[in-house]
Coordinates of C-alpha atoms and ligand atoms in Angstrom, one line a residue:
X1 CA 0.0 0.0 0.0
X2 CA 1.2 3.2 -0.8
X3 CA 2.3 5.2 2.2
X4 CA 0.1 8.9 3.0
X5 CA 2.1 11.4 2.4
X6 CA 3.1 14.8 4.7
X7 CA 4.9 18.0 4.0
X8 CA 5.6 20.5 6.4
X9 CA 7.5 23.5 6.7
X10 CA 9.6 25.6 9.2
X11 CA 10.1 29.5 8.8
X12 CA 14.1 30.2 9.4
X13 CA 14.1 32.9 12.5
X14 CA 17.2 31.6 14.1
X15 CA 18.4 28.5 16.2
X16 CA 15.8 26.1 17.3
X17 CA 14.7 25.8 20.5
X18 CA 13.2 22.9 23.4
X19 CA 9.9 24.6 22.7
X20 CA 10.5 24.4 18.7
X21 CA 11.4 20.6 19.2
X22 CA 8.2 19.3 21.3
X23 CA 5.9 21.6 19.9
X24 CA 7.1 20.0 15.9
X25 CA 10.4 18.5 15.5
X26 CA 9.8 15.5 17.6
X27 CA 6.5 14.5 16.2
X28 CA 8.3 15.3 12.3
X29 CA 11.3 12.7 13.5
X30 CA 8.2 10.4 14.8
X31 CA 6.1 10.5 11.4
X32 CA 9.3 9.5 9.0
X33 CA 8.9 6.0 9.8
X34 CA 5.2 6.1 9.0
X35 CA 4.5 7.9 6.3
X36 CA 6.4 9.5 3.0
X37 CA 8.2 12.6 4.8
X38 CA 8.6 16.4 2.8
X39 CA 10.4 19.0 5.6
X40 CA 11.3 22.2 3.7
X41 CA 13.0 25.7 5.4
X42 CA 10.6 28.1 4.4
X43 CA 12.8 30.9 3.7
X44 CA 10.5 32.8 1.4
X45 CA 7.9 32.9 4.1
X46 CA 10.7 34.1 6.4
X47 CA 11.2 37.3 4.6
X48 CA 7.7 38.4 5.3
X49 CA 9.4 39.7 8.8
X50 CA 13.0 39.9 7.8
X51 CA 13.0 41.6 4.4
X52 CA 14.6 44.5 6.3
X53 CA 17.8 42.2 7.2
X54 CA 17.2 39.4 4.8
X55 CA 21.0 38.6 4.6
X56 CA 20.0 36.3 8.2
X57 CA 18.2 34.5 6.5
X58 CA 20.6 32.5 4.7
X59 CA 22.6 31.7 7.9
X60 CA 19.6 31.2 10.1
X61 CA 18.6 28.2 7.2
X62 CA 21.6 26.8 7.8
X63 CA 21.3 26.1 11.5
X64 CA 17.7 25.1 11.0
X65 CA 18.9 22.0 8.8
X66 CA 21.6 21.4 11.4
X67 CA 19.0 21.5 13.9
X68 CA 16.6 19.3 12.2
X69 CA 19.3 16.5 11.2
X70 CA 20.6 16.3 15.3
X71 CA 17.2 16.1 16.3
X72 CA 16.9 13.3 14.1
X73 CA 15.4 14.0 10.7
X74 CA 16.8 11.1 8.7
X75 CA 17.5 11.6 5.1
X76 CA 17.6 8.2 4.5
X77 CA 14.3 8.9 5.5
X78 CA 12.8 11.4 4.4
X79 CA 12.9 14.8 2.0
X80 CA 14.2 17.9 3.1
X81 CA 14.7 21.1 0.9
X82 CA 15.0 24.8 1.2
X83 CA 11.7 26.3 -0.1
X84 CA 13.6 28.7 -2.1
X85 CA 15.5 26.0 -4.4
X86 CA 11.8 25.5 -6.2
X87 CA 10.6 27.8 -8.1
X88 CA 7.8 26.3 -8.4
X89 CA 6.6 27.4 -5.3
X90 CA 6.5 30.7 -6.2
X91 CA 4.9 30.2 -9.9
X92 CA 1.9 28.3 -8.1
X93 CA 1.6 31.5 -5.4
X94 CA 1.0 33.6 -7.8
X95 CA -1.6 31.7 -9.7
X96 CA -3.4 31.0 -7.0
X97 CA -3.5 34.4 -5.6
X98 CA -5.5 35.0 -8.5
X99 CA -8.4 33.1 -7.5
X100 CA -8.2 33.6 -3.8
X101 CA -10.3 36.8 -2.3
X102 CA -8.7 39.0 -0.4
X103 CA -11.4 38.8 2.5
X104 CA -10.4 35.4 3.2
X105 CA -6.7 36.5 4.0
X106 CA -8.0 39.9 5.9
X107 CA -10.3 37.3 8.0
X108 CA -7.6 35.0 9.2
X109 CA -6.9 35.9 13.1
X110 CA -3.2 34.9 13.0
X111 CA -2.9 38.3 10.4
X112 CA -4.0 40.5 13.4
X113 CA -2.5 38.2 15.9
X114 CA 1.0 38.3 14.5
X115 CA 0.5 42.4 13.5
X116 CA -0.3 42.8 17.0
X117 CA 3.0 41.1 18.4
X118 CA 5.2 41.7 16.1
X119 CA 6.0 45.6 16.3
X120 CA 9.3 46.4 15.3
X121 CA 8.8 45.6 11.8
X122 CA 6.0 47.0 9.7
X123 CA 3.7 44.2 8.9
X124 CA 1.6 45.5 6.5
X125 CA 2.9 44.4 3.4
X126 CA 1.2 42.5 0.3
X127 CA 3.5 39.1 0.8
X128 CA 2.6 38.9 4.6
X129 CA -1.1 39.1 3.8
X130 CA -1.1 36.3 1.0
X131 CA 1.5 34.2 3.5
X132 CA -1.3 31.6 3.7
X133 CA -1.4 31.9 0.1
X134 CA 2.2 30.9 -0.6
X135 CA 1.4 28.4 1.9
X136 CA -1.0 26.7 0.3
X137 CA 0.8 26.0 -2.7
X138 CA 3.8 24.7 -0.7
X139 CA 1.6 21.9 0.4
X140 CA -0.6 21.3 -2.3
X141 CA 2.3 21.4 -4.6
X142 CA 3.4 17.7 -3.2
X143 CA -0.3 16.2 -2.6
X144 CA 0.0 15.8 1.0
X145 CA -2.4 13.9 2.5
X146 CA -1.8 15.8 6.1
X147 CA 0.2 18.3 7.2
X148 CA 1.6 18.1 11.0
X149 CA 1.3 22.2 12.3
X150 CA 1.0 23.7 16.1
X151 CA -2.8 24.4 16.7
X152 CA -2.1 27.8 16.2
X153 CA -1.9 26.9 12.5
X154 CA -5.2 25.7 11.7
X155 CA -7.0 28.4 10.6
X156 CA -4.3 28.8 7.6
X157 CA -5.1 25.1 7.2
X158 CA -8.6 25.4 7.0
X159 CA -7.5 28.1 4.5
X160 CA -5.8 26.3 2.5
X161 CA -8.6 23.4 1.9
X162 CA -10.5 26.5 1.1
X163 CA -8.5 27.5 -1.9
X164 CA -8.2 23.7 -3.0
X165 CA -12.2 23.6 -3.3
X166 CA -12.5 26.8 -5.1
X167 CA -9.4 25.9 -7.7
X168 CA -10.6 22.4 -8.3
X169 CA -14.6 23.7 -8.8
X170 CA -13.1 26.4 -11.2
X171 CA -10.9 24.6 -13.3
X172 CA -10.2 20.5 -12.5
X173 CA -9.8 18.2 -9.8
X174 CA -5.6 18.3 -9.1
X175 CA -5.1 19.2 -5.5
X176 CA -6.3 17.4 -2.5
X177 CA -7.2 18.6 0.4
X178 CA -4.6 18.2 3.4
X179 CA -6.2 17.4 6.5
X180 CA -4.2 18.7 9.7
X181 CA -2.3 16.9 12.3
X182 CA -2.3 18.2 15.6
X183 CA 0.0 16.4 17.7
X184 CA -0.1 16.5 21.7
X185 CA 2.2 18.7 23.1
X186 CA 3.9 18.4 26.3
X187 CA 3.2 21.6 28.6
X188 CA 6.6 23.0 28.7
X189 CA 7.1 26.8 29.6
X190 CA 10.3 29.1 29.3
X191 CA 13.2 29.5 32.0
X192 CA 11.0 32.5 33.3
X193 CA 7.9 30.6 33.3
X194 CA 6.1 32.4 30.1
X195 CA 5.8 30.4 26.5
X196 CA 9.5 29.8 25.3
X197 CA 10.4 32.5 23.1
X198 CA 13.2 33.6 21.5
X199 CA 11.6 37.3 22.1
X200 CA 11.6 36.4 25.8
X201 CA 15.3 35.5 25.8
X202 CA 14.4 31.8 27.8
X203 CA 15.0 29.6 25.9
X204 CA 16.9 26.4 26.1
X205 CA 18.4 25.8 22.1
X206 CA 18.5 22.5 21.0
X207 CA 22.4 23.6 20.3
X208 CA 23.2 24.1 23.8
X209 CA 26.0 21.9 25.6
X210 CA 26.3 20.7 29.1
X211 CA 27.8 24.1 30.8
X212 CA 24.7 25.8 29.1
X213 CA 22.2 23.4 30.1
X214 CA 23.2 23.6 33.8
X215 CA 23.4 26.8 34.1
X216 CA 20.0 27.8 32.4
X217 CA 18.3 25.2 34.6
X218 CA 19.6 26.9 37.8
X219 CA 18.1 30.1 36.6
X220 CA 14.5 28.5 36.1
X221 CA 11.4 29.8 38.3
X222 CA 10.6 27.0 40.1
X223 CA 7.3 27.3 42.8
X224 CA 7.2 31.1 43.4
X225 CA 5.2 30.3 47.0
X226 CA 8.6 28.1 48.2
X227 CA 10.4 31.1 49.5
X228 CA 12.8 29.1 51.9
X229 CA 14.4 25.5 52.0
X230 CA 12.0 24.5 54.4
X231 CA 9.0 25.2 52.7
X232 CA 7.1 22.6 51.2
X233 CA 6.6 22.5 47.3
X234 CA 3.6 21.8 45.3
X235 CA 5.1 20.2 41.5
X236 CA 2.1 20.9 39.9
X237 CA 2.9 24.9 40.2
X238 CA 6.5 24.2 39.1
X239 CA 7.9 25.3 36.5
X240 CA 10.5 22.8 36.6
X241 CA 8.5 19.8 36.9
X242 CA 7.4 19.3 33.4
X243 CA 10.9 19.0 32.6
X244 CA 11.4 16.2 34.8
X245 CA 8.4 14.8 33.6
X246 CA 10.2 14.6 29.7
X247 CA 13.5 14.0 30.9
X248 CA 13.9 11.8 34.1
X249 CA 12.8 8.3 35.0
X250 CA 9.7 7.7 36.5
X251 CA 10.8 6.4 39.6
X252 CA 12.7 10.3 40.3
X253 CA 9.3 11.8 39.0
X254 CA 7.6 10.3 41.8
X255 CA 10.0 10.8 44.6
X256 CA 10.1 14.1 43.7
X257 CA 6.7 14.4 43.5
X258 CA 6.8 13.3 47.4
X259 CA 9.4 15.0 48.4
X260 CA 9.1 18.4 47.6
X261 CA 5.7 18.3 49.3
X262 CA 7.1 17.6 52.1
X263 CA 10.1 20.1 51.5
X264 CA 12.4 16.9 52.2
X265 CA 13.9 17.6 48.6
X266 CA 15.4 21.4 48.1
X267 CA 14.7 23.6 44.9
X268 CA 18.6 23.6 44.2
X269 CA 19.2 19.9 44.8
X270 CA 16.4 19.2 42.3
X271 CA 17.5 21.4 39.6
X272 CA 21.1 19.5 40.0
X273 CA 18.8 16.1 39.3
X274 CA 17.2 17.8 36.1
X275 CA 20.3 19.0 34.5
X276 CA 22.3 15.6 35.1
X277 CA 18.6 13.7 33.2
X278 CA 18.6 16.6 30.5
X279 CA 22.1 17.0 29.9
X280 CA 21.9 12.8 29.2
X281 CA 18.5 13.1 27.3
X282 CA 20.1 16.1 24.9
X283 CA 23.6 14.0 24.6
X284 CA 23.0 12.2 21.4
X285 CA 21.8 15.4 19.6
X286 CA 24.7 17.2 20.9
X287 CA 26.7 14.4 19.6
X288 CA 25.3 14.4 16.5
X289 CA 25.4 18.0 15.9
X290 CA 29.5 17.8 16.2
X291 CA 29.2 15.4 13.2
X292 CA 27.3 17.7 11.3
X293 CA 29.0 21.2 12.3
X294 CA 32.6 19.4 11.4
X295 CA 31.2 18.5 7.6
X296 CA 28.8 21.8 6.3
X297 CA 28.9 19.9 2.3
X298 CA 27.1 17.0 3.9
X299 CA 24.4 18.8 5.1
X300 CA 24.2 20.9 2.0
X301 CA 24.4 17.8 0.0
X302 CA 21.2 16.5 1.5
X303 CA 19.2 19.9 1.4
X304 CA 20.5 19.5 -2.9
X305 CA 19.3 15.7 -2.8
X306 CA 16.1 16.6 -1.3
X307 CA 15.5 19.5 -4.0
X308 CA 16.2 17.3 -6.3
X309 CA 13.7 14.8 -5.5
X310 CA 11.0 17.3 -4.4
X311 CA 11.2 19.4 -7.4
X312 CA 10.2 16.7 -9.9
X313 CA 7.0 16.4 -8.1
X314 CA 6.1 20.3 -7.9
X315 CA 7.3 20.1 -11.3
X316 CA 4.6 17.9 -12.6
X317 CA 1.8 19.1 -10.3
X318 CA 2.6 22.9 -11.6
X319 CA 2.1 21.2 -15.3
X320 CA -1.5 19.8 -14.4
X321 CA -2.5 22.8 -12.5
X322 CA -1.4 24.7 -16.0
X323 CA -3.0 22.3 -18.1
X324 CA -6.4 22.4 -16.2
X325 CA -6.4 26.0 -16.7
X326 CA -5.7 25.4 -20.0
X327 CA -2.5 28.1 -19.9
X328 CA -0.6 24.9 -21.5
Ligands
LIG401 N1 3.8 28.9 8.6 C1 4.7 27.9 9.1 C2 5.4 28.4 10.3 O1 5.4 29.6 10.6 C3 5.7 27.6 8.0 C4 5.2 27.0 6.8 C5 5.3 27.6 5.5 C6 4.5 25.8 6.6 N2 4.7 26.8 4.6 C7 4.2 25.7 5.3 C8 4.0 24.8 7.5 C9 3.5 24.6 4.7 C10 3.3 23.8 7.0 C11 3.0 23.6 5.6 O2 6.0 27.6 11.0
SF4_402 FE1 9.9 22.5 41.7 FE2 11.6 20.6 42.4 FE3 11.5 22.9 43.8 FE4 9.6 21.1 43.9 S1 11.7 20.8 44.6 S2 9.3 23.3 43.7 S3 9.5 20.3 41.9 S4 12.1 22.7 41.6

Protein backbone atom coordinates (compact mmCIF):
# COMPACT_ATOMS: atom_id res chain seq x y z
CA UNK A 1 0.00 0.00 0.00
CA UNK A 2 1.23 3.24 -0.79
CA UNK A 3 2.27 5.19 2.17
CA UNK A 4 0.11 8.88 3.02
CA UNK A 5 2.06 11.42 2.42
CA UNK A 6 3.14 14.76 4.75
CA UNK A 7 4.85 17.96 3.95
CA UNK A 8 5.64 20.51 6.40
CA UNK A 9 7.54 23.55 6.66
CA UNK A 10 9.56 25.56 9.19
CA UNK A 11 10.15 29.51 8.82
CA UNK A 12 14.08 30.19 9.36
CA UNK A 13 14.10 32.88 12.48
CA UNK A 14 17.17 31.62 14.14
CA UNK A 15 18.38 28.46 16.16
CA UNK A 16 15.76 26.09 17.33
CA UNK A 17 14.72 25.77 20.54
CA UNK A 18 13.24 22.86 23.38
CA UNK A 19 9.92 24.64 22.68
CA UNK A 20 10.51 24.35 18.71
CA UNK A 21 11.43 20.56 19.17
CA UNK A 22 8.20 19.32 21.31
CA UNK A 23 5.92 21.56 19.89
CA UNK A 24 7.09 19.95 15.94
CA UNK A 25 10.42 18.46 15.53
CA UNK A 26 9.77 15.47 17.56
CA UNK A 27 6.48 14.55 16.18
CA UNK A 28 8.29 15.25 12.27
CA UNK A 29 11.32 12.70 13.55
CA UNK A 30 8.23 10.42 14.85
CA UNK A 31 6.09 10.52 11.41
CA UNK A 32 9.27 9.53 9.03
CA UNK A 33 8.87 5.95 9.76
CA UNK A 34 5.16 6.07 9.04
CA UNK A 35 4.50 7.95 6.29
CA UNK A 36 6.37 9.49 3.04
CA UNK A 37 8.17 12.62 4.84
CA UNK A 38 8.64 16.43 2.83
CA UNK A 39 10.43 19.03 5.57
CA UNK A 40 11.31 22.18 3.74
CA UNK A 41 13.01 25.67 5.36
CA UNK A 42 10.62 28.14 4.37
CA UNK A 43 12.80 30.90 3.67
CA UNK A 44 10.53 32.77 1.37
CA UNK A 45 7.85 32.92 4.07
CA UNK A 46 10.75 34.10 6.44
CA UNK A 47 11.17 37.32 4.60
CA UNK A 48 7.72 38.45 5.30
CA UNK A 49 9.37 39.73 8.80
CA UNK A 50 12.97 39.91 7.78
CA UNK A 51 13.02 41.59 4.45
CA UNK A 52 14.59 44.54 6.33
CA UNK A 53 17.78 42.20 7.16
CA UNK A 54 17.18 39.43 4.84
CA UNK A 55 20.99 38.59 4.58
CA UNK A 56 20.03 36.33 8.21
CA UNK A 57 18.22 34.49 6.47
CA UNK A 58 20.64 32.46 4.68
CA UNK A 59 22.64 31.72 7.95
CA UNK A 60 19.65 31.22 10.08
CA UNK A 61 18.60 28.21 7.24
CA UNK A 62 21.62 26.83 7.80
CA UNK A 63 21.31 26.12 11.53
CA UNK A 64 17.73 25.15 11.05
CA UNK A 65 18.93 22.00 8.81
CA UNK A 66 21.63 21.39 11.43
CA UNK A 67 19.04 21.51 13.95
CA UNK A 68 16.65 19.31 12.16
CA UNK A 69 19.32 16.55 11.16
CA UNK A 70 20.56 16.25 15.30
CA UNK A 71 17.21 16.12 16.28
CA UNK A 72 16.90 13.32 14.07
CA UNK A 73 15.44 14.00 10.73
CA UNK A 74 16.80 11.11 8.65
CA UNK A 75 17.47 11.58 5.13
CA UNK A 76 17.58 8.20 4.48
CA UNK A 77 14.29 8.95 5.54
CA UNK A 78 12.80 11.41 4.42
CA UNK A 79 12.94 14.81 1.97
CA UNK A 80 14.24 17.92 3.14
CA UNK A 81 14.69 21.12 0.90
CA UNK A 82 14.99 24.83 1.16
CA UNK A 83 11.70 26.25 -0.07
CA UNK A 84 13.59 28.74 -2.11
CA UNK A 85 15.52 25.98 -4.36
CA UNK A 86 11.84 25.51 -6.17
CA UNK A 87 10.62 27.81 -8.05
CA UNK A 88 7.77 26.29 -8.37
CA UNK A 89 6.55 27.40 -5.35
CA UNK A 90 6.50 30.72 -6.24
CA UNK A 91 4.88 30.21 -9.86
CA UNK A 92 1.92 28.30 -8.07
CA UNK A 93 1.57 31.46 -5.37
CA UNK A 94 0.98 33.55 -7.81
CA UNK A 95 -1.64 31.67 -9.74
CA UNK A 96 -3.38 30.99 -7.00
CA UNK A 97 -3.48 34.43 -5.64
CA UNK A 98 -5.53 34.97 -8.54
CA UNK A 99 -8.37 33.05 -7.53
CA UNK A 100 -8.15 33.62 -3.75
CA UNK A 101 -10.33 36.76 -2.34
CA UNK A 102 -8.69 39.05 -0.38
CA UNK A 103 -11.37 38.81 2.53
CA UNK A 104 -10.37 35.44 3.18
CA UNK A 105 -6.67 36.53 4.04
CA UNK A 106 -8.02 39.93 5.92
CA UNK A 107 -10.32 37.34 7.98
CA UNK A 108 -7.57 34.95 9.24
CA UNK A 109 -6.88 35.88 13.06
CA UNK A 110 -3.25 34.93 12.98
CA UNK A 111 -2.91 38.27 10.39
CA UNK A 112 -4.00 40.48 13.39
CA UNK A 113 -2.54 38.18 15.92
CA UNK A 114 1.00 38.28 14.50
CA UNK A 115 0.54 42.37 13.47
CA UNK A 116 -0.26 42.83 16.99
CA UNK A 117 2.98 41.15 18.36
CA UNK A 118 5.15 41.68 16.10
CA UNK A 119 6.01 45.65 16.29
CA UNK A 120 9.31 46.45 15.33
CA UNK A 121 8.80 45.64 11.85
CA UNK A 122 5.95 46.98 9.68
CA UNK A 123 3.71 44.15 8.86
CA UNK A 124 1.60 45.54 6.45
CA UNK A 125 2.90 44.38 3.36
CA UNK A 126 1.17 42.47 0.28
CA UNK A 127 3.47 39.08 0.79
CA UNK A 128 2.60 38.91 4.56
CA UNK A 129 -1.14 39.14 3.76
CA UNK A 130 -1.07 36.30 0.96
CA UNK A 131 1.49 34.16 3.46
CA UNK A 132 -1.31 31.58 3.69
CA UNK A 133 -1.43 31.85 0.13
CA UNK A 134 2.20 30.95 -0.62
CA UNK A 135 1.39 28.37 1.86
CA UNK A 136 -1.03 26.71 0.25
CA UNK A 137 0.80 26.00 -2.75
CA UNK A 138 3.82 24.73 -0.70
CA UNK A 139 1.57 21.86 0.39
CA UNK A 140 -0.58 21.28 -2.34
CA UNK A 141 2.31 21.44 -4.58
CA UNK A 142 3.37 17.68 -3.22
CA UNK A 143 -0.28 16.16 -2.57
CA UNK A 144 0.02 15.82 1.00
CA UNK A 145 -2.42 13.92 2.53
CA UNK A 146 -1.78 15.78 6.14
CA UNK A 147 0.24 18.31 7.19
CA UNK A 148 1.63 18.09 10.96
CA UNK A 149 1.30 22.18 12.31
CA UNK A 150 0.96 23.66 16.09
CA UNK A 151 -2.85 24.43 16.67
CA UNK A 152 -2.14 27.83 16.18
CA UNK A 153 -1.90 26.89 12.54
CA UNK A 154 -5.15 25.68 11.74
CA UNK A 155 -7.03 28.42 10.55
CA UNK A 156 -4.30 28.76 7.57
CA UNK A 157 -5.14 25.07 7.16
CA UNK A 158 -8.59 25.37 7.01
CA UNK A 159 -7.46 28.08 4.46
CA UNK A 160 -5.83 26.31 2.49
CA UNK A 161 -8.61 23.45 1.86
CA UNK A 162 -10.49 26.46 1.12
CA UNK A 163 -8.51 27.46 -1.88
CA UNK A 164 -8.24 23.67 -3.01
CA UNK A 165 -12.21 23.64 -3.26
CA UNK A 166 -12.54 26.78 -5.13
CA UNK A 167 -9.43 25.88 -7.72
CA UNK A 168 -10.64 22.40 -8.34
CA UNK A 169 -14.61 23.69 -8.75
CA UNK A 170 -13.09 26.42 -11.15
CA UNK A 171 -10.93 24.63 -13.29
CA UNK A 172 -10.17 20.53 -12.52
CA UNK A 173 -9.75 18.15 -9.80
CA UNK A 174 -5.57 18.33 -9.15
CA UNK A 175 -5.14 19.19 -5.50
CA UNK A 176 -6.30 17.40 -2.46
CA UNK A 177 -7.19 18.64 0.39
CA UNK A 178 -4.61 18.18 3.35
CA UNK A 179 -6.22 17.44 6.55
CA UNK A 180 -4.23 18.72 9.73
CA UNK A 181 -2.29 16.87 12.29
CA UNK A 182 -2.25 18.17 15.59
CA UNK A 183 0.02 16.44 17.74
CA UNK A 184 -0.07 16.47 21.74
CA UNK A 185 2.16 18.67 23.14
CA UNK A 186 3.86 18.38 26.29
CA UNK A 187 3.24 21.64 28.63
CA UNK A 188 6.58 22.96 28.71
CA UNK A 189 7.08 26.83 29.60
CA UNK A 190 10.33 29.15 29.29
CA UNK A 191 13.19 29.49 31.96
CA UNK A 192 11.05 32.48 33.28
CA UNK A 193 7.90 30.57 33.25
CA UNK A 194 6.07 32.35 30.12
CA UNK A 195 5.77 30.44 26.53
CA UNK A 196 9.47 29.75 25.29
CA UNK A 197 10.39 32.52 23.09
CA UNK A 198 13.21 33.56 21.52
CA UNK A 199 11.56 37.34 22.13
CA UNK A 200 11.63 36.41 25.76
CA UNK A 201 15.33 35.51 25.81
CA UNK A 202 14.44 31.83 27.79
CA UNK A 203 14.98 29.56 25.91
CA UNK A 204 16.86 26.42 26.06
CA UNK A 205 18.43 25.85 22.11
CA UNK A 206 18.53 22.47 20.98
CA UNK A 207 22.37 23.57 20.30
CA UNK A 208 23.16 24.13 23.79
CA UNK A 209 25.95 21.93 25.61
CA UNK A 210 26.30 20.65 29.09
CA UNK A 211 27.78 24.06 30.80
CA UNK A 212 24.67 25.82 29.13
CA UNK A 213 22.16 23.43 30.07
CA UNK A 214 23.24 23.59 33.79
CA UNK A 215 23.44 26.77 34.06
CA UNK A 216 20.05 27.81 32.45
CA UNK A 217 18.26 25.21 34.58
CA UNK A 218 19.60 26.89 37.79
CA UNK A 219 18.11 30.05 36.63
CA UNK A 220 14.52 28.46 36.10
CA UNK A 221 11.37 29.84 38.27
CA UNK A 222 10.58 26.99 40.08
CA UNK A 223 7.32 27.27 42.76
CA UNK A 224 7.19 31.11 43.42
CA UNK A 225 5.21 30.26 47.02
CA UNK A 226 8.55 28.15 48.24
CA UNK A 227 10.42 31.14 49.46
CA UNK A 228 12.76 29.14 51.90
CA UNK A 229 14.38 25.47 51.96
CA UNK A 230 11.97 24.55 54.45
CA UNK A 231 8.98 25.22 52.66
CA UNK A 232 7.11 22.62 51.25
CA UNK A 233 6.63 22.51 47.35
CA UNK A 234 3.58 21.84 45.31
CA UNK A 235 5.12 20.23 41.48
CA UNK A 236 2.09 20.86 39.91
CA UNK A 237 2.92 24.92 40.20
CA UNK A 238 6.50 24.19 39.14
CA UNK A 239 7.94 25.27 36.54
CA UNK A 240 10.52 22.76 36.59
CA UNK A 241 8.53 19.79 36.89
CA UNK A 242 7.41 19.34 33.37
CA UNK A 243 10.93 19.05 32.61
CA UNK A 244 11.36 16.23 34.84
CA UNK A 245 8.39 14.83 33.60
CA UNK A 246 10.20 14.58 29.70
CA UNK A 247 13.47 13.98 30.88
CA UNK A 248 13.91 11.80 34.11
CA UNK A 249 12.81 8.33 35.03
CA UNK A 250 9.71 7.74 36.46
CA UNK A 251 10.78 6.39 39.61
CA UNK A 252 12.67 10.28 40.30
CA UNK A 253 9.33 11.78 38.96
CA UNK A 254 7.60 10.33 41.82
CA UNK A 255 10.04 10.77 44.56
CA UNK A 256 10.12 14.06 43.74
CA UNK A 257 6.67 14.36 43.49
CA UNK A 258 6.76 13.29 47.42
CA UNK A 259 9.38 15.02 48.35
CA UNK A 260 9.13 18.40 47.65
CA UNK A 261 5.73 18.32 49.31
CA UNK A 262 7.13 17.58 52.05
CA UNK A 263 10.08 20.07 51.53
CA UNK A 264 12.45 16.88 52.23
CA UNK A 265 13.88 17.64 48.58
CA UNK A 266 15.39 21.35 48.10
CA UNK A 267 14.65 23.56 44.94
CA UNK A 268 18.61 23.62 44.15
CA UNK A 269 19.19 19.86 44.77
CA UNK A 270 16.40 19.17 42.35
CA UNK A 271 17.55 21.36 39.63
CA UNK A 272 21.08 19.53 40.00
CA UNK A 273 18.78 16.14 39.31
CA UNK A 274 17.19 17.81 36.08
CA UNK A 275 20.29 18.98 34.51
CA UNK A 276 22.31 15.62 35.06
CA UNK A 277 18.60 13.67 33.24
CA UNK A 278 18.57 16.64 30.54
CA UNK A 279 22.14 16.99 29.92
CA UNK A 280 21.87 12.77 29.16
CA UNK A 281 18.50 13.07 27.34
CA UNK A 282 20.11 16.14 24.86
CA UNK A 283 23.57 13.95 24.60
CA UNK A 284 23.03 12.18 21.39
CA UNK A 285 21.83 15.37 19.64
CA UNK A 286 24.68 17.17 20.92
CA UNK A 287 26.70 14.38 19.57
CA UNK A 288 25.31 14.36 16.46
CA UNK A 289 25.39 17.97 15.88
CA UNK A 290 29.47 17.81 16.22
CA UNK A 291 29.19 15.41 13.17
CA UNK A 292 27.28 17.66 11.29
CA UNK A 293 29.05 21.18 12.26
CA UNK A 294 32.64 19.44 11.38
CA UNK A 295 31.17 18.46 7.55
CA UNK A 296 28.85 21.80 6.31
CA UNK A 297 28.86 19.89 2.32
CA UNK A 298 27.09 16.96 3.90
CA UNK A 299 24.36 18.81 5.08
CA UNK A 300 24.16 20.94 1.99
CA UNK A 301 24.45 17.82 0.02
CA UNK A 302 21.20 16.49 1.49
CA UNK A 303 19.16 19.86 1.38
CA UNK A 304 20.54 19.51 -2.94
CA UNK A 305 19.29 15.72 -2.81
CA UNK A 306 16.12 16.64 -1.31
CA UNK A 307 15.45 19.52 -4.00
CA UNK A 308 16.19 17.26 -6.27
CA UNK A 309 13.65 14.75 -5.52
CA UNK A 310 10.96 17.27 -4.40
CA UNK A 311 11.22 19.38 -7.36
CA UNK A 312 10.19 16.72 -9.89
CA UNK A 313 7.00 16.36 -8.11
CA UNK A 314 6.09 20.29 -7.92
CA UNK A 315 7.30 20.12 -11.31
CA UNK A 316 4.60 17.86 -12.60
CA UNK A 317 1.78 19.06 -10.26
CA UNK A 318 2.56 22.94 -11.58
CA UNK A 319 2.10 21.16 -15.31
CA UNK A 320 -1.47 19.83 -14.38
CA UNK A 321 -2.54 22.79 -12.48
CA UNK A 322 -1.45 24.71 -15.95
CA UNK A 323 -3.01 22.27 -18.11
CA UNK A 324 -6.43 22.38 -16.16
CA UNK A 325 -6.38 25.98 -16.72
CA UNK A 326 -5.65 25.40 -19.98
CA UNK A 327 -2.54 28.10 -19.90
CA UNK A 328 -0.62 24.91 -21.47
N1 LIG B 1 3.81 28.92 8.61
C1 LIG B 1 4.72 27.91 9.07
C2 LIG B 1 5.43 28.42 10.32
O1 LIG B 1 5.44 29.58 10.60
C3 LIG B 1 5.74 27.57 8.03
C4 LIG B 1 5.18 27.01 6.78
C5 LIG B 1 5.30 27.56 5.55
C6 LIG B 1 4.45 25.81 6.63
N2 LIG B 1 4.71 26.78 4.62
C7 LIG B 1 4.19 25.69 5.25
C8 LIG B 1 4.01 24.82 7.51
C9 LIG B 1 3.48 24.60 4.74
C10 LIG B 1 3.30 23.75 7.01
C11 LIG B 1 3.03 23.65 5.64
O2 LIG B 1 6.02 27.64 11.02
FE1 LIG C 1 9.87 22.47 41.72
FE2 LIG C 1 11.61 20.61 42.35
FE3 LIG C 1 11.50 22.89 43.77
FE4 LIG C 1 9.57 21.11 43.94
S1 LIG C 1 11.67 20.80 44.56
S2 LIG C 1 9.32 23.32 43.69
S3 LIG C 1 9.47 20.29 41.87
S4 LIG C 1 12.09 22.67 41.63
Amino acid sequence: MKRKRILSGMQPSGKLHLGNYFGALKNWVDLQDEFECYFFIADWHALSSLYEGPGRIKDFSFEVAIDWLSAGLDPEKCTMFLQSDIPEHAELHLILSMIVPVPWLERNPTYKEKQDEIKNVDMNSYGFLGYPVLQTADIVLYKADYVPVGIDQAPHLELSREIVRRFNKLYKKVFIEPGAKISDIPKLNGLDGRKMSKTYNNTIFLSDGEKEVGKKVQSMLTDPARARRDDPGNPDVCNLYPFHKIYSPKAMQDEINTDCRTAKIGCGDCKKLLSQTMVEGMRPMMEKRREFLACPDVVKEILHEGTLKARVIAKSTLEQAKQAMKLK
